[in-house]
Amino acid sequence: MHISSFAFLLLFIVFIYGLFRWQRGRDSLAPAVLAGLILGVIFGGTLQLSRGWGAAPAEVIPWVEMIGDSYVNLLYLLVMPLVLTSILVAVVKVSHTQALGKISISVLGVLLGTTAVAALIGVAMAELFGLSAAGLVEGSREAARVEVLNERIGKVTDLSIPEIITSFVPRNIFLDLTGARSTSVIAVVIFAVLLGLAALAVRREFPEEGAAIERFVHVAQVWVMKLVRLVMAFTPYGVMALVTGLIAKSSMGDILNLLSFVLASFTAIGLMFLVHGLLLLFNGINPLHYFTKVWPVLVFAFSSRSSAATIPLNVETQVDQLRTSPAIANFSASFGATIGQNGCAGIYPAMLAVMVAVPMGINVWDPVWIATLVAVVMISSFGIAGVGGGATFAALVVLPAMGLPVTIAALLISVEPLIDMARTALNVNGAMTAGTLTQRWLGDEVPGPEVVEG
């Protein structure tokens, strides 16, 4: 290892140790998450600048990413046990199953409604910034990406709407518990609901056995939540490592070449955050109070680029900070990771559709065309994987359905990571907004949050 790389690695260890000493003894993780974000920006920027000094940051980045990727892996480890136990407990504690239907309808309504608004904002921003696929340069990376997309597009476009919906239904729960499919989270939710309904039937017919089941699932939830809080303690260090890697590997040249698309994307994302805030405000919820509580979740979503990995932190924040019912929090976080993603499944494919349609002479403000686009965007938002690259999958569904080529998705690969960070934060905020609004609308119809020891 180059001596400069060894020095940078030692500095990174010093940063982590300093963050650990500063965080120790504090009750809240939020200040430490912010500190980790700032340290990640500083250290990542230093690595970026060190290229001009003749240093070798490429040797340091894998060690930094090892910490960030390990933390994300631990969060993925938590997703299925958390979803399974939390949904199961929520169903067992609900006195009547009608409440589950209301929760699902409300959460899905908000997710799909805001995705439709996101698509319209994406269209408007693409038009306002004059974005067009014409003139985009295809380099070696882009050409390789086109080949990959062409291989994937056949698999995606062959799926009909009934087949997409059928993919939500679990066939092998053990397979879905591994997260092997893009719809595995929804499949586990469905399995947990069915298992919970079976437990309610047992409780009615055999009260003693039903009480034992309820006690068992409660103990399982306490156990899993203890594990969740154990892993959550590593959030500041995971955020620091993830942000360091992202900044150190970013190319300012690529960003500047596609600056208009980057600015249009961030403007659209910012407007959707405003829409979320207005929805909260119109329903009697203080947006400032809300964002004060949820910003650590958004920071992690931003740095990890994974809605699925953010589920544990999403649920914990909704329950502990926003006082949302565990049932609602788990439904909104789970559904929001694969359905109605405002950023990846709403804004992004709509913007790409406009960028391709304009050079083809299509009037993007034609009522029929735009209504079709919004409908396709909403339908295609079902089953989008809540991991990095989910936006590309959404584009592969939307563009062919609108009769448009998919090459545009490959030509934007150089700025994808940067924009995907903000899109993921928006996706997660959409899920938490859906949970918060559902809690306000349903009120006392579902059990309130309880303090789980640990």
CSV table of C-alpha atoms in Angstrom, one decimal:
chain,number,residue,atom,x,y,z
A,1,MET,CA,0.0,0.0,0.0
A,2,HIS,CA,1.2,3.5,-0.9
A,3,ILE,CA,2.3,5.5,2.1
A,4,SER,CA,-0.2,8.2,1.4
A,5,SER,CA,-3.0,5.6,1.3
A,6,PHE,CA,-1.9,4.3,4.6
A,7,ALA,CA,-2.0,7.9,6.0
A,8,PHE,CA,-5.5,8.4,4.7
A,9,LEU,CA,-6.7,5.1,6.1
A,10,LEU,CA,-5.2,6.0,9.5
A,11,LEU,CA,-7.0,9.4,9.3
A,12,PHE,CA,-10.3,7.6,8.6
A,13,ILE,CA,-9.8,5.4,11.7
A,14,VAL,CA,-9.1,8.5,13.7
A,15,PHE,CA,-12.4,10.1,12.4
A,16,ILE,CA,-14.3,7.0,13.4
A,17,TYR,CA,-12.8,6.8,16.8
A,18,GLY,CA,-13.5,10.5,17.4
A,19,LEU,CA,-17.1,10.1,16.3
A,20,PHE,CA,-17.4,7.1,18.7
A,21,ARG,CA,-16.1,9.1,21.6
A,22,TRP,CA,-18.3,12.0,20.9
A,23,GLN,CA,-21.4,9.8,20.4
A,24,ARG,CA,-20.8,7.7,23.5
A,25,GLY,CA,-23.3,8.5,26.3
A,26,ARG,CA,-25.7,10.5,24.1
A,27,ASP,CA,-29.3,9.4,24.0
A,28,SER,CA,-30.1,10.5,20.4
A,29,LEU,CA,-28.4,9.2,17.2
A,30,ALA,CA,-29.5,12.3,15.2
A,31,PRO,CA,-26.5,14.5,16.1
A,32,ALA,CA,-24.1,11.7,15.5
A,33,VAL,CA,-25.7,11.0,12.1
A,34,LEU,CA,-25.2,14.6,11.1
A,35,ALA,CA,-21.6,14.5,12.4
A,36,GLY,CA,-21.0,11.4,10.4
A,37,LEU,CA,-22.4,13.0,7.3
A,38,ILE,CA,-20.2,16.1,7.7
A,39,LEU,CA,-17.1,14.0,8.3
A,40,GLY,CA,-17.9,11.8,5.3
A,41,VAL,CA,-18.1,15.0,3.1
A,42,ILE,CA,-14.8,16.3,4.5
A,43,PHE,CA,-12.9,13.0,4.1
A,44,GLY,CA,-14.5,12.1,0.7
A,45,GLY,CA,-13.6,15.6,-0.6
A,46,THR,CA,-10.1,15.2,0.7
A,47,LEU,CA,-9.7,11.9,-1.2
A,48,GLN,CA,-11.2,13.6,-4.3
A,49,LEU,CA,-8.6,16.4,-4.1
A,50,SER,CA,-5.8,14.1,-3.3
A,51,ARG,CA,-5.8,12.8,-6.9
A,52,GLY,CA,-4.2,16.1,-7.9
A,53,TRP,CA,-1.5,15.6,-5.3
A,54,GLY,CA,-0.3,12.4,-6.7
A,55,ALA,CA,-1.8,10.3,-3.9
A,56,ALA,CA,-3.5,6.9,-4.4
A,57,PRO,CA,-7.1,7.2,-2.9
A,58,ALA,CA,-8.2,4.2,-5.0
A,59,GLU,CA,-6.4,2.0,-2.4
A,60,VAL,CA,-8.3,3.6,0.5
A,61,ILE,CA,-11.8,3.6,-1.0
A,62,PRO,CA,-12.3,-0.2,-0.8
A,63,TRP,CA,-11.5,-0.2,2.9
A,64,VAL,CA,-13.9,2.7,3.5
A,65,GLU,CA,-16.6,1.0,1.4
A,66,MET,CA,-16.1,-2.2,3.4
A,67,ILE,CA,-17.6,-0.4,6.5
A,68,GLY,CA,-20.4,1.2,4.6
A,69,ASP,CA,-21.4,-1.9,2.7
A,70,SER,CA,-21.2,-4.1,5.8
A,71,TYR,CA,-23.6,-1.7,7.6
A,72,VAL,CA,-26.0,-1.8,4.6
A,73,ASN,CA,-25.8,-5.7,4.6
A,74,LEU,CA,-26.7,-5.7,8.3
A,75,LEU,CA,-29.8,-3.6,7.5
A,76,TYR,CA,-30.8,-5.9,4.7
A,77,LEU,CA,-30.4,-8.7,7.3
A,78,LEU,CA,-33.0,-7.0,9.5
A,79,VAL,CA,-35.6,-6.3,6.8
A,80,MET,CA,-37.4,-9.6,6.5
A,81,PRO,CA,-37.4,-10.5,10.2
A,82,LEU,CA,-38.6,-7.0,11.1
A,83,VAL,CA,-41.4,-7.0,8.4
A,84,LEU,CA,-42.5,-10.5,9.3
A,85,THR,CA,-42.7,-10.1,13.1
A,86,SER,CA,-44.0,-6.5,13.1
A,87,ILE,CA,-46.8,-7.2,10.6
A,88,LEU,CA,-47.7,-10.4,12.4
A,89,VAL,CA,-47.9,-8.6,15.8
A,90,ALA,CA,-49.9,-5.8,14.2
A,91,VAL,CA,-52.4,-8.2,12.8
A,92,VAL,CA,-52.7,-10.2,16.0
A,93,LYS,CA,-53.3,-7.1,18.0
A,94,VAL,CA,-56.0,-5.7,15.7
A,95,SER,CA,-59.4,-6.5,17.1
A,96,HIS,CA,-61.1,-6.5,13.7
A,97,THR,CA,-59.7,-7.1,10.3
A,98,GLN,CA,-61.5,-4.2,8.6
A,99,ALA,CA,-58.8,-1.9,10.1
A,100,LEU,CA,-56.2,-3.8,8.0
A,101,GLY,CA,-58.1,-3.1,4.8
A,102,LYS,CA,-58.4,0.6,5.7
A,103,ILE,CA,-54.7,0.8,6.4
A,104,SER,CA,-53.7,-0.8,3.1
A,105,ILE,CA,-56.1,1.3,1.1
A,106,SER,CA,-55.0,4.5,2.8
A,107,VAL,CA,-51.3,3.8,2.4
A,108,LEU,CA,-51.6,2.7,-1.2
A,109,GLY,CA,-53.8,5.6,-2.0
A,110,VAL,CA,-51.2,8.1,-0.8
A,111,LEU,CA,-48.3,6.3,-2.4
A,112,LEU,CA,-50.0,6.1,-5.8
A,113,GLY,CA,-51.5,9.5,-5.6
A,114,THR,CA,-48.2,11.2,-4.9
A,115,THR,CA,-46.5,9.1,-7.6
A,116,ALA,CA,-49.0,10.5,-10.1
A,117,VAL,CA,-48.2,14.1,-8.9
A,118,ALA,CA,-44.4,13.2,-9.1
A,119,ALA,CA,-44.8,12.1,-12.7
A,120,LEU,CA,-46.6,15.4,-13.6
A,121,ILE,CA,-43.8,17.4,-11.9
A,122,GLY,CA,-41.2,15.3,-13.8
A,123,VAL,CA,-42.9,16.2,-17.1
A,124,ALA,CA,-43.1,19.9,-16.2
A,125,MET,CA,-39.4,20.1,-15.1
A,126,ALA,CA,-38.2,18.3,-18.2
A,127,GLU,CA,-40.1,20.8,-20.3
A,128,LEU,CA,-39.0,23.8,-18.2
A,129,PHE,CA,-35.3,22.9,-18.4
A,130,GLY,CA,-35.6,22.0,-22.1
A,131,LEU,CA,-34.3,18.5,-21.7
A,132,SER,CA,-34.0,16.4,-24.7
A,133,ALA,CA,-32.3,13.1,-25.6
A,134,ALA,CA,-31.0,14.7,-28.8
A,135,GLY,CA,-27.3,15.5,-28.6
A,136,LEU,CA,-26.5,13.1,-25.7
A,137,VAL,CA,-23.1,11.5,-26.3
A,138,GLU,CA,-22.7,7.7,-26.1
A,139,GLY,CA,-19.4,6.7,-24.7
A,140,SER,CA,-17.9,3.3,-23.9
A,141,ARG,CA,-19.7,3.0,-20.5
A,142,GLU,CA,-23.0,4.1,-22.1
A,143,ALA,CA,-22.6,1.5,-24.9
A,144,ALA,CA,-22.0,-1.2,-22.4
A,145,ARG,CA,-25.0,-0.1,-20.4
A,146,VAL,CA,-27.2,-0.2,-23.6
A,147,GLU,CA,-26.2,-3.9,-24.1
A,148,VAL,CA,-27.2,-4.7,-20.5
A,149,LEU,CA,-30.6,-2.9,-20.9
A,150,ASN,CA,-31.4,-4.6,-24.1
A,151,GLU,CA,-30.9,-7.9,-22.3
A,152,ARG,CA,-33.2,-6.9,-19.5
A,153,ILE,CA,-35.9,-5.3,-21.5
A,154,GLY,CA,-37.2,-8.5,-22.9
A,155,LYS,CA,-37.7,-9.9,-19.4
A,156,VAL,CA,-39.5,-6.8,-18.2
A,157,THR,CA,-41.8,-6.1,-21.1
A,158,ASP,CA,-43.0,-9.7,-21.3
A,159,LEU,CA,-44.7,-9.3,-17.9
A,160,SER,CA,-48.4,-8.4,-18.1
A,161,ILE,CA,-50.2,-6.5,-15.3
A,162,PRO,CA,-51.8,-9.7,-14.0
A,163,GLU,CA,-48.4,-11.4,-13.9
A,164,ILE,CA,-46.9,-8.5,-12.0
A,165,ILE,CA,-49.7,-8.7,-9.4
A,166,THR,CA,-49.4,-12.5,-9.2
A,167,SER,CA,-45.7,-12.0,-8.4
A,168,PHE,CA,-46.7,-10.4,-5.1
A,169,VAL,CA,-48.3,-13.6,-3.9
A,170,PRO,CA,-45.7,-15.8,-2.1
A,171,ARG,CA,-45.1,-19.3,-3.5
A,172,ASN,CA,-42.1,-20.2,-1.4
A,173,ILE,CA,-41.9,-18.1,1.8
A,174,PHE,CA,-38.4,-19.4,2.5
A,175,LEU,CA,-37.2,-18.1,-0.8
A,176,ASP,CA,-38.9,-14.7,-0.2
A,177,LEU,CA,-37.4,-14.4,3.2
A,178,THR,CA,-34.0,-14.4,1.5
A,179,GLY,CA,-35.1,-11.4,-0.6
A,180,ALA,CA,-34.5,-13.3,-3.8
A,181,ARG,CA,-37.2,-11.5,-5.7
A,182,SER,CA,-37.9,-7.8,-6.3
A,183,THR,CA,-41.4,-8.3,-4.8
A,184,SER,CA,-40.2,-10.4,-1.8
A,185,VAL,CA,-41.0,-7.7,0.7
A,186,ILE,CA,-44.6,-7.5,-0.4
A,187,ALA,CA,-44.8,-11.3,-0.4
A,188,VAL,CA,-43.6,-11.5,3.2
A,189,VAL,CA,-46.1,-8.8,4.2
A,190,ILE,CA,-48.9,-11.0,2.6
A,191,PHE,CA,-47.6,-14.1,4.3
A,192,ALA,CA,-47.5,-12.3,7.7
A,193,VAL,CA,-51.0,-11.0,7.3
A,194,LEU,CA,-52.3,-14.5,6.5
A,195,LEU,CA,-50.4,-16.0,9.4
A,196,GLY,CA,-51.8,-13.3,11.6
A,197,LEU,CA,-55.4,-13.9,10.4
A,198,ALA,CA,-54.9,-17.6,11.2
A,199,ALA,CA,-53.7,-16.7,14.7
A,200,LEU,CA,-56.9,-14.6,15.2
A,201,ALA,CA,-59.0,-17.6,14.1
A,202,VAL,CA,-57.1,-19.9,16.6
A,203,ARG,CA,-57.7,-17.3,19.4
A,204,ARG,CA,-61.4,-17.4,18.7
A,205,GLU,CA,-61.7,-21.2,18.7
A,206,PHE,CA,-58.9,-22.0,21.2
A,207,PRO,CA,-58.3,-19.1,23.5
A,208,GLU,CA,-55.5,-20.8,25.4
A,209,GLU,CA,-53.5,-21.6,22.3
A,210,GLY,CA,-54.3,-18.2,20.9
A,211,ALA,CA,-52.9,-16.5,23.9
A,212,ALA,CA,-49.7,-18.6,23.6
A,213,ILE,CA,-49.3,-17.5,20.0
A,214,GLU,CA,-49.8,-13.9,20.9
A,215,ARG,CA,-47.2,-14.2,23.6
A,216,PHE,CA,-44.8,-15.9,21.2
A,217,VAL,CA,-45.1,-13.3,18.5
A,218,HIS,CA,-44.7,-10.5,21.1
A,219,VAL,CA,-41.5,-12.1,22.4
A,220,ALA,CA,-40.2,-12.5,18.8
A,221,GLN,CA,-40.9,-8.8,18.1
A,222,VAL,CA,-39.1,-7.7,21.3
A,223,TRP,CA,-36.1,-9.9,20.3
A,224,VAL,CA,-36.0,-8.5,16.7
A,225,MET,CA,-36.4,-4.9,17.9
A,226,LYS,CA,-33.5,-5.5,20.2
A,227,LEU,CA,-31.4,-6.5,17.2
A,228,VAL,CA,-32.7,-3.5,15.2
A,229,ARG,CA,-31.5,-1.1,17.9
A,230,LEU,CA,-28.2,-2.9,18.2
A,231,VAL,CA,-27.6,-2.4,14.4
A,232,MET,CA,-29.0,1.2,14.4
A,233,ALA,CA,-26.2,2.2,16.8
A,234,PHE,CA,-23.7,1.8,13.9
A,235,THR,CA,-25.7,4.3,11.7
A,236,PRO,CA,-23.3,7.3,12.1
A,237,TYR,CA,-20.3,5.2,11.0
A,238,GLY,CA,-22.2,3.6,8.2
A,239,VAL,CA,-23.3,7.0,6.9
A,240,MET,CA,-19.8,8.4,7.2
A,241,ALA,CA,-18.3,5.6,5.2
A,242,LEU,CA,-21.1,5.6,2.5
A,243,VAL,CA,-20.9,9.4,2.0
A,244,THR,CA,-17.1,9.2,1.9
A,245,GLY,CA,-17.2,6.6,-0.9
A,246,LEU,CA,-19.8,8.5,-2.9
A,247,ILE,CA,-18.0,11.8,-2.9
A,248,ALA,CA,-14.5,10.3,-3.4
A,249,LYS,CA,-15.7,8.4,-6.6
A,250,SER,CA,-17.9,11.2,-8.1
A,251,SER,CA,-16.8,12.8,-11.3
A,252,MET,CA,-17.4,16.6,-11.5
A,253,GLY,CA,-16.8,16.5,-15.3
A,254,ASP,CA,-19.7,14.0,-15.8
A,255,ILE,CA,-22.0,16.1,-13.6
A,256,LEU,CA,-21.2,19.3,-15.4
A,257,ASN,CA,-21.8,17.6,-18.8
A,258,LEU,CA,-25.3,16.7,-17.7
A,259,LEU,CA,-25.9,19.7,-15.4
A,260,SER,CA,-29.3,20.6,-16.9
A,261,PHE,CA,-30.6,17.1,-16.2
A,262,VAL,CA,-29.1,17.1,-12.7
A,263,LEU,CA,-30.6,20.5,-11.9
A,264,ALA,CA,-34.0,19.5,-13.3
A,265,SER,CA,-34.0,16.3,-11.3
A,266,PHE,CA,-33.1,18.0,-8.0
A,267,THR,CA,-35.7,20.7,-8.6
A,268,ALA,CA,-38.4,18.1,-9.2
A,269,ILE,CA,-37.4,16.2,-6.1
A,270,GLY,CA,-37.4,19.4,-4.1
A,271,LEU,CA,-40.9,20.2,-5.3
A,272,MET,CA,-42.1,16.7,-4.3
A,273,PHE,CA,-40.7,17.2,-0.8
A,274,LEU,CA,-42.8,20.4,-0.8
A,275,VAL,CA,-45.9,18.5,-1.9
A,276,HIS,CA,-45.3,16.1,1.0
A,277,GLY,CA,-45.0,19.0,3.4
A,278,LEU,CA,-48.2,20.6,2.1
A,279,LEU,CA,-50.1,17.3,2.4
A,280,LEU,CA,-49.0,17.1,6.1
A,281,LEU,CA,-49.9,20.8,6.7
A,282,PHE,CA,-53.4,20.5,5.1
A,283,ASN,CA,-54.0,17.6,7.5
A,284,GLY,CA,-53.1,19.5,10.6
A,285,ILE,CA,-49.5,18.1,10.9
A,286,ASN,CA,-46.6,20.5,11.4
A,287,PRO,CA,-44.2,19.9,8.5
A,288,LEU,CA,-41.3,21.4,10.5
A,289,HIS,CA,-41.9,19.1,13.4
A,290,TYR,CA,-42.2,16.1,11.0
A,291,PHE,CA,-38.9,16.8,9.1
A,292,THR,CA,-37.1,17.5,12.4
A,293,LYS,CA,-38.0,13.9,13.4
A,294,VAL,CA,-37.3,12.1,10.1
A,295,TRP,CA,-34.2,13.8,8.7
A,296,PRO,CA,-31.8,11.1,10.1
A,297,VAL,CA,-33.8,8.5,8.1
A,298,LEU,CA,-33.6,10.7,5.0
A,299,VAL,CA,-29.8,11.1,5.4
A,300,PHE,CA,-29.3,7.3,5.5
A,301,ALA,CA,-31.6,6.8,2.5
A,302,PHE,CA,-29.6,9.5,0.7
A,303,SER,CA,-26.3,7.9,1.4
A,304,SER,CA,-27.3,4.2,1.0
A,305,ARG,CA,-29.5,4.6,-2.1
A,306,SER,CA,-31.7,1.8,-0.8
A,307,SER,CA,-35.4,2.1,0.2
A,308,ALA,CA,-35.4,-1.5,1.3
A,309,ALA,CA,-32.3,-1.2,3.6
A,310,THR,CA,-34.0,1.9,5.2
A,311,ILE,CA,-37.1,0.0,6.3
A,312,PRO,CA,-35.8,-0.8,9.8
A,313,LEU,CA,-34.9,2.9,10.5
A,314,ASN,CA,-38.1,4.0,8.8
A,315,VAL,CA,-40.3,1.9,11.0
A,316,GLU,CA,-38.4,2.7,14.2
A,317,THR,CA,-38.6,6.5,13.5
A,318,GLN,CA,-42.3,6.4,12.6
A,319,VAL,CA,-43.2,4.5,15.8
A,320,ASP,CA,-40.8,6.1,18.3
A,321,GLN,CA,-40.6,9.7,16.9
A,322,LEU,CA,-43.9,10.3,15.0
A,323,ARG,CA,-46.0,8.1,17.3
A,324,THR,CA,-47.4,6.1,14.4
A,325,SER,CA,-49.1,2.8,15.0
A,326,PRO,CA,-46.7,-0.1,14.5
A,327,ALA,CA,-49.3,-1.6,12.0
A,328,ILE,CA,-49.4,1.5,9.9
A,329,ALA,CA,-45.6,2.1,10.2
A,330,ASN,CA,-44.8,-1.4,8.9
A,331,PHE,CA,-47.4,-1.3,6.1
A,332,SER,CA,-46.2,2.1,4.9
A,333,ALA,CA,-42.5,1.3,5.1
A,334,SER,CA,-42.9,-2.1,3.4
A,335,PHE,CA,-45.3,-1.0,0.7
A,336,GLY,CA,-43.3,2.2,0.1
A,337,ALA,CA,-40.1,0.2,-0.6
A,338,THR,CA,-41.7,-1.5,-3.6
A,339,ILE,CA,-44.8,0.4,-4.6
A,340,GLY,CA,-45.4,4.1,-5.5
A,341,GLN,CA,-41.8,5.3,-5.2
A,342,ASN,CA,-42.2,9.0,-5.9
A,343,GLY,CA,-38.6,9.5,-7.1
A,344,CYS,CA,-37.6,6.3,-8.9
A,345,ALA,CA,-40.9,5.2,-10.2
A,346,GLY,CA,-42.5,8.7,-10.6
A,347,ILE,CA,-40.2,11.5,-11.5
A,348,TYR,CA,-37.4,9.6,-13.3
A,349,PRO,CA,-39.3,7.6,-15.9
A,350,ALA,CA,-41.6,10.6,-16.6
A,351,MET,CA,-38.6,12.9,-17.3
A,352,LEU,CA,-37.0,10.3,-19.6
A,353,ALA,CA,-40.3,9.8,-21.5
A,354,VAL,CA,-40.4,13.6,-22.2
A,355,MET,CA,-36.7,13.7,-23.2
A,356,VAL,CA,-37.3,11.0,-25.8
A,357,ALA,CA,-40.7,12.1,-26.9
A,358,VAL,CA,-39.7,15.7,-27.7
A,359,PRO,CA,-37.2,14.8,-30.5
A,360,MET,CA,-39.8,12.4,-31.9
A,361,GLY,CA,-42.2,15.3,-32.4
A,362,ILE,CA,-44.7,14.2,-29.7
A,363,ASN,CA,-46.7,16.8,-28.0
A,364,VAL,CA,-46.0,15.9,-24.3
A,365,TRP,CA,-48.9,18.2,-23.1
A,366,ASP,CA,-51.5,16.4,-25.2
A,367,PRO,CA,-54.1,15.4,-22.6
A,368,VAL,CA,-54.4,11.8,-23.8
A,369,TRP,CA,-50.6,11.3,-24.0
A,370,ILE,CA,-49.9,12.7,-20.5
A,371,ALA,CA,-52.9,10.9,-19.0
A,372,THR,CA,-51.5,7.6,-20.5
A,373,LEU,CA,-48.1,8.4,-19.2
A,374,VAL,CA,-49.3,9.0,-15.6
A,375,ALA,CA,-51.4,5.9,-15.7
A,376,VAL,CA,-48.5,3.8,-16.9
A,377,VAL,CA,-46.2,5.3,-14.3
A,378,MET,CA,-48.6,4.5,-11.5
A,379,ILE,CA,-49.1,0.9,-12.7
A,380,SER,CA,-45.4,0.3,-13.3
A,381,SER,CA,-44.6,1.5,-9.8
A,382,PHE,CA,-45.8,-1.8,-8.4
A,383,GLY,CA,-43.0,-4.1,-7.6
A,384,ILE,CA,-40.0,-1.7,-8.3
A,385,ALA,CA,-37.1,-3.0,-6.2
A,386,GLY,CA,-36.2,-0.7,-3.4
A,387,VAL,CA,-32.5,-0.9,-4.2
A,388,GLY,CA,-30.0,1.1,-6.3
A,389,GLY,CA,-31.1,0.7,-10.0
A,390,GLY,CA,-34.8,0.5,-9.2
A,391,ALA,CA,-35.3,3.7,-11.3
A,392,THR,CA,-33.8,2.0,-14.4
A,393,PHE,CA,-36.2,-0.9,-13.9
A,394,ALA,CA,-39.1,1.5,-13.8
A,395,ALA,CA,-37.9,3.2,-17.0
A,396,LEU,CA,-37.6,-0.2,-18.7
A,397,VAL,CA,-41.3,-0.7,-18.0
A,398,VAL,CA,-42.6,2.8,-18.8
A,399,LEU,CA,-40.7,3.7,-21.9
A,400,PRO,CA,-41.6,0.6,-24.0
A,401,ALA,CA,-45.2,0.9,-22.8
A,402,MET,CA,-45.3,4.4,-24.2
A,403,GLY,CA,-43.7,3.2,-27.5
A,404,LEU,CA,-40.4,4.9,-26.7
A,405,PRO,CA,-36.8,3.6,-26.9
A,406,VAL,CA,-34.9,2.8,-23.7
A,407,THR,CA,-31.4,3.9,-24.8
A,408,ILE,CA,-31.8,7.2,-22.9
A,409,ALA,CA,-31.5,5.3,-19.6
A,410,ALA,CA,-28.0,4.2,-20.5
A,411,LEU,CA,-26.9,7.7,-21.6
A,412,LEU,CA,-27.4,9.1,-18.1
A,413,ILE,CA,-25.4,6.5,-16.3
A,414,SER,CA,-22.6,8.9,-15.3
A,415,VAL,CA,-24.9,11.0,-13.0
A,416,GLU,CA,-27.2,8.2,-11.9
A,417,PRO,CA,-25.6,7.7,-8.4
A,418,LEU,CA,-25.8,11.4,-7.6
A,419,ILE,CA,-29.5,11.8,-8.5
A,420,ASP,CA,-30.4,8.3,-7.2
A,421,MET,CA,-29.4,9.4,-3.7
A,422,ALA,CA,-31.9,12.2,-3.7
A,423,ARG,CA,-34.6,10.0,-5.4
A,424,THR,CA,-34.2,7.4,-2.7
A,425,ALA,CA,-34.6,10.0,0.1
A,426,LEU,CA,-37.8,11.1,-1.6
A,427,ASN,CA,-39.1,7.5,-1.9
A,428,VAL,CA,-38.6,6.9,1.8
A,429,ASN,CA,-40.2,10.2,2.7
A,430,GLY,CA,-43.2,9.3,0.6
A,431,ALA,CA,-43.6,6.1,2.6
A,432,MET,CA,-43.3,8.0,5.9
A,433,THR,CA,-45.7,10.6,4.7
A,434,ALA,CA,-48.2,7.9,3.8
A,435,GLY,CA,-47.8,6.4,7.3
A,436,THR,CA,-48.2,9.7,9.0
A,437,LEU,CA,-51.3,10.7,7.0
A,438,THR,CA,-52.9,7.3,7.5
A,439,GLN,CA,-52.3,7.6,11.3
A,440,ARG,CA,-54.0,11.0,11.3
A,441,TRP,CA,-57.0,9.7,9.2
A,442,LEU,CA,-57.7,6.4,11.0
A,443,GLY,CA,-57.0,7.7,14.5
A,444,ASP,CA,-58.1,5.2,17.1
A,445,GLU,CA,-59.2,2.5,14.7
A,446,VAL,CA,-55.7,0.8,15.0
A,447,PRO,CA,-53.6,0.1,18.1
A,448,GLY,CA,-51.3,2.9,19.1
A,449,PRO,CA,-47.5,2.6,19.5
A,450,GLU,CA,-46.2,0.7,22.4
A,451,VAL,CA,-42.8,0.9,24.0
A,452,VAL,CA,-40.9,-2.3,23.2
A,453,GLU,CA,-38.3,-2.9,25.8
A,454,GLY,CA,-34.7,-3.0,24.6
